[in-house]
Tab-separated table of C-alpha atoms in Angstrom:
chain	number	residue	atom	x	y	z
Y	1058	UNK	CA	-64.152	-82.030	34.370
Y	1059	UNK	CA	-63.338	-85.094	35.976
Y	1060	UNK	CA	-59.821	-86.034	36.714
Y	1061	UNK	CA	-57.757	-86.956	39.630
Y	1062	UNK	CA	-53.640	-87.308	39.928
Y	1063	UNK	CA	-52.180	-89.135	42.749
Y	1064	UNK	CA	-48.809	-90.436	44.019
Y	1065	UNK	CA	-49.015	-92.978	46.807
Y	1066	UNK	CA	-47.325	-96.279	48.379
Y	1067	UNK	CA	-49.851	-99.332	47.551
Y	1068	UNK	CA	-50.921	-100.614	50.799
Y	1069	UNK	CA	-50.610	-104.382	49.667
Y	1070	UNK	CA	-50.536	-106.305	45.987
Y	1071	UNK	CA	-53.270	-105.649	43.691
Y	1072	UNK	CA	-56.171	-107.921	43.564
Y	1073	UNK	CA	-56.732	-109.104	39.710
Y	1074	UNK	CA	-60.111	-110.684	38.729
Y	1075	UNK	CA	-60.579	-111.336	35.066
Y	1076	UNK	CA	-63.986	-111.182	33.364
Y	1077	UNK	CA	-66.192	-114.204	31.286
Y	1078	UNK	CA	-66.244	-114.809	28.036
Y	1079	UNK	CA	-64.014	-115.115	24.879
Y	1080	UNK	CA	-62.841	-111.979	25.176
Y	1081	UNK	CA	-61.461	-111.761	29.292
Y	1082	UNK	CA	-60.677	-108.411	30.709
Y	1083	UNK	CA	-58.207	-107.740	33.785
Y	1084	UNK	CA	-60.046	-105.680	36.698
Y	1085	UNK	CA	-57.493	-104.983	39.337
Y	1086	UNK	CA	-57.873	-103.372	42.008
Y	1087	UNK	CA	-55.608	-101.794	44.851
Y	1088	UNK	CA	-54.970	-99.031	47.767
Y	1089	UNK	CA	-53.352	-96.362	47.685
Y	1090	UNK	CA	-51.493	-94.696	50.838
Y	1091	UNK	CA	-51.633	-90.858	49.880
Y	1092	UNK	CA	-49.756	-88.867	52.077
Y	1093	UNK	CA	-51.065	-85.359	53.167
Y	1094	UNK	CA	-48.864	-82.063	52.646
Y	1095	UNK	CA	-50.462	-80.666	55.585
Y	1096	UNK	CA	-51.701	-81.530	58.765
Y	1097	UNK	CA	-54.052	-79.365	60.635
Y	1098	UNK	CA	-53.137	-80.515	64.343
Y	1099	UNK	CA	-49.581	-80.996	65.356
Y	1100	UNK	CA	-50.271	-83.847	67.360
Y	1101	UNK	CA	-48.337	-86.940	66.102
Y	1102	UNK	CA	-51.667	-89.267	66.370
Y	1103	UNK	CA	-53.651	-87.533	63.344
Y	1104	UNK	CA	-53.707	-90.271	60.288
Y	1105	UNK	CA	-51.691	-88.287	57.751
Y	1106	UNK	CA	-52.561	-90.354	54.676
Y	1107	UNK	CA	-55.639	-91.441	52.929
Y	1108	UNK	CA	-56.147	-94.722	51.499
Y	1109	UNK	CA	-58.120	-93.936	47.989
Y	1110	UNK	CA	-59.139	-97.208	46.282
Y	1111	UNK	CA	-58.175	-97.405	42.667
Y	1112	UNK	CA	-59.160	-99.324	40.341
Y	1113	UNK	CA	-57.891	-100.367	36.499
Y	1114	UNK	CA	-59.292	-102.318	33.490
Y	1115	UNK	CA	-58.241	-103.627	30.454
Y	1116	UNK	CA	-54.464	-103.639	29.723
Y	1117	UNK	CA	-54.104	-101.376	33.222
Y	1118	UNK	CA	-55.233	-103.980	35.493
Y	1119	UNK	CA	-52.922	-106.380	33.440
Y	1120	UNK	CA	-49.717	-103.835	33.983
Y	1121	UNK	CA	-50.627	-103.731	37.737
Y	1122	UNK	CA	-51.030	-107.901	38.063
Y	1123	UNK	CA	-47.730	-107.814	36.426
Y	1124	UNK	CA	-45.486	-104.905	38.050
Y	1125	UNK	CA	-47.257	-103.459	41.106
Y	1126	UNK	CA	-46.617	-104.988	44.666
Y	1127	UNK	CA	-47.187	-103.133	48.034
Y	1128	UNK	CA	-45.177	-100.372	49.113
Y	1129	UNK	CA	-44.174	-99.672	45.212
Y	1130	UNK	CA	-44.415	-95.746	44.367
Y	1131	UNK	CA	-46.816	-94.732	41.973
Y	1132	UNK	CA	-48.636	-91.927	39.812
Y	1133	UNK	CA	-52.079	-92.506	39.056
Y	1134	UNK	CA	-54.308	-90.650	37.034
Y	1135	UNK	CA	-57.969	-91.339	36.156
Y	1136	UNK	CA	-61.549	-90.178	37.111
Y	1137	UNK	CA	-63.616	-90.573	40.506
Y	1138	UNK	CA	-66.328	-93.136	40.153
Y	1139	UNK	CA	-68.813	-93.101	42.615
Y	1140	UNK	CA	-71.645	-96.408	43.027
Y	1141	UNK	CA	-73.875	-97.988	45.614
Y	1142	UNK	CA	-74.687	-101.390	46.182
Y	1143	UNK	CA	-76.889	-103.506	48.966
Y	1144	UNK	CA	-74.809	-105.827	50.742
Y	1145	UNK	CA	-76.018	-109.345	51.890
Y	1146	UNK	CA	-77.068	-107.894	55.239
Y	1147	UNK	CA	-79.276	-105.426	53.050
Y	1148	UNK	CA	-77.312	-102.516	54.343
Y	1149	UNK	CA	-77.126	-99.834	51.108
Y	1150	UNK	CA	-73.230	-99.566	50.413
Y	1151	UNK	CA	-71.682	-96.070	48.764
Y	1152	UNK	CA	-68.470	-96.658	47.218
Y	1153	UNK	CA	-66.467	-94.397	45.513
Y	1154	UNK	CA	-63.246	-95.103	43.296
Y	1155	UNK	CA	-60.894	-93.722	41.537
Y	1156	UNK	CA	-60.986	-95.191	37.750
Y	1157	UNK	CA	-57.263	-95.345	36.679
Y	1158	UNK	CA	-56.770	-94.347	33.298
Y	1159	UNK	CA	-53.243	-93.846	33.472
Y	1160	UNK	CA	-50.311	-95.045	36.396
Y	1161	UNK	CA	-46.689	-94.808	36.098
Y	1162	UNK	CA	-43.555	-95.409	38.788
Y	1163	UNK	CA	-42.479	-92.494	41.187
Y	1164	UNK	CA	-39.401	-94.050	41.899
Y	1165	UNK	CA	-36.637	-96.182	40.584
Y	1166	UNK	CA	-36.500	-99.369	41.425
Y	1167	UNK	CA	-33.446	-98.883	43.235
Y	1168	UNK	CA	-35.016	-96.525	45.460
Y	1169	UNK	CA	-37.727	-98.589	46.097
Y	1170	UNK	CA	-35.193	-101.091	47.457
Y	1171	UNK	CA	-34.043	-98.938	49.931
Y	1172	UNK	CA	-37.243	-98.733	51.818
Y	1173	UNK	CA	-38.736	-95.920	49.821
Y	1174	UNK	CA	-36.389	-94.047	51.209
Y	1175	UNK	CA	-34.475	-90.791	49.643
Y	1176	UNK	CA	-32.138	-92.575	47.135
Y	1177	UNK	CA	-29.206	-89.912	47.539
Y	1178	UNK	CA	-29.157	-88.498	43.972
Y	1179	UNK	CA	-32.151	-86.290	44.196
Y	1180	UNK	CA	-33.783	-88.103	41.271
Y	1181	UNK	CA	-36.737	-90.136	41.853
Y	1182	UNK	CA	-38.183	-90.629	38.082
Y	1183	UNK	CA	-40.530	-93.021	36.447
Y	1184	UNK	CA	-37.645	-95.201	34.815
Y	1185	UNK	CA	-34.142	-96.816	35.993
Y	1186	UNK	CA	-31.115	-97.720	33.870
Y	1187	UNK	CA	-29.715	-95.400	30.803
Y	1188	UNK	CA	-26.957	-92.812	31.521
Y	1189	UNK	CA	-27.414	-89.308	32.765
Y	1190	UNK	CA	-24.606	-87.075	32.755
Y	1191	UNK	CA	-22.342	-86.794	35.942
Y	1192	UNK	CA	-21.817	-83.764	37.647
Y	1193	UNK	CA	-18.093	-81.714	37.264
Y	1194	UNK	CA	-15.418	-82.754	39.779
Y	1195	UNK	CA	-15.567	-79.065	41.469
Y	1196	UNK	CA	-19.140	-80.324	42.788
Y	1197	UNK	CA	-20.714	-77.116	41.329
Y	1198	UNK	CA	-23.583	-78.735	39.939
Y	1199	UNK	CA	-22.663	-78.153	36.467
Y	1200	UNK	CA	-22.347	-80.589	33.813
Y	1201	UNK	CA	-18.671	-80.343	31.508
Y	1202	UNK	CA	-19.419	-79.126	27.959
Y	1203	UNK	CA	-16.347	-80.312	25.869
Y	1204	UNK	CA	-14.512	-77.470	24.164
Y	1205	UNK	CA	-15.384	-76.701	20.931
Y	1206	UNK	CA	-19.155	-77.810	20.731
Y	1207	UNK	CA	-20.022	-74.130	21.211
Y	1208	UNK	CA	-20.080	-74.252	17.486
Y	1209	UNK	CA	-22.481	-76.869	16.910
Y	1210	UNK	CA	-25.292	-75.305	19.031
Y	1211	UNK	CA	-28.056	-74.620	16.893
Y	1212	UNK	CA	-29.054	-70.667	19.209
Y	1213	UNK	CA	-25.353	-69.067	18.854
């Protein structure tokens, strides 16, 4: 099996090319800045991210061309792609990609006003807007359940 999930920064926009023909696809491709969870040496010099090209076709380049700028926060998913090629200076190239099949938002937009920073709420989801329910006044976490919808619950 071949499949790969990441959540990274992009390091700067995406870079769309579109194909010939009558029928032109979008190819677009970007970097993404994957942090690591660990880091072997304490030392604060050690790179503690890797930058894993991506790359999307079809209606997934298009959604990056349209809503993906660097430093946005985002979930890929897809398959590693490995490929060679000689380069003008007849030097044989390896390249290897990850082919996005799937990539979503890891933060609201909101929060990725703020820098990227921790957006206070302790919510960082893959949408913004619509209503969530607000925490009680005591502050215990706990959501109010009006009286009398006991009743209604379908697992009394």
């Amino acid at each position: 099996m071949n499949k790969v999930i990441l959540m990274g920064r992009l390091t700067r926009d995406p870079e769309v090319r579109y194909t010939q023909g009558d029928n032109a696809m979008a190819i677009a491709r970007y970097t993404l800045a994957v942090d690591r969870r660990f880091n072997r040496n304490n030392n604060g010099d050690d790179q503690n991210a890797d930058f894993i090209g991506c790359v999307a076709f079809g209606r997934s380049g298009e959604f990056a061309e349209k809503y993906l700028r660097k430093g946005t926060k985002v979930v890929v998913t897809g398959r590693i792609q490995t490929g060679s090629y000689t380069n003008k200076d007849g030097v044989k190239v390896y390249t290897t990609d990850v082919v996005v099949e799937d990539q979503e938002f890891a933060e609201s937009k909101n929060a990725s006003g703020n820098g990227g920073g921790f957006s206070g709420d302790g919510f960082s989801g893959g949408f913004s807007g619509g209503s969530r329910p607000e925490p009680s006044g005591a502050g215990d976490g706990f959501m109010n359940i009006p009286d009398g919808i006991d009743e209604e619950l379908p697992f009394n």
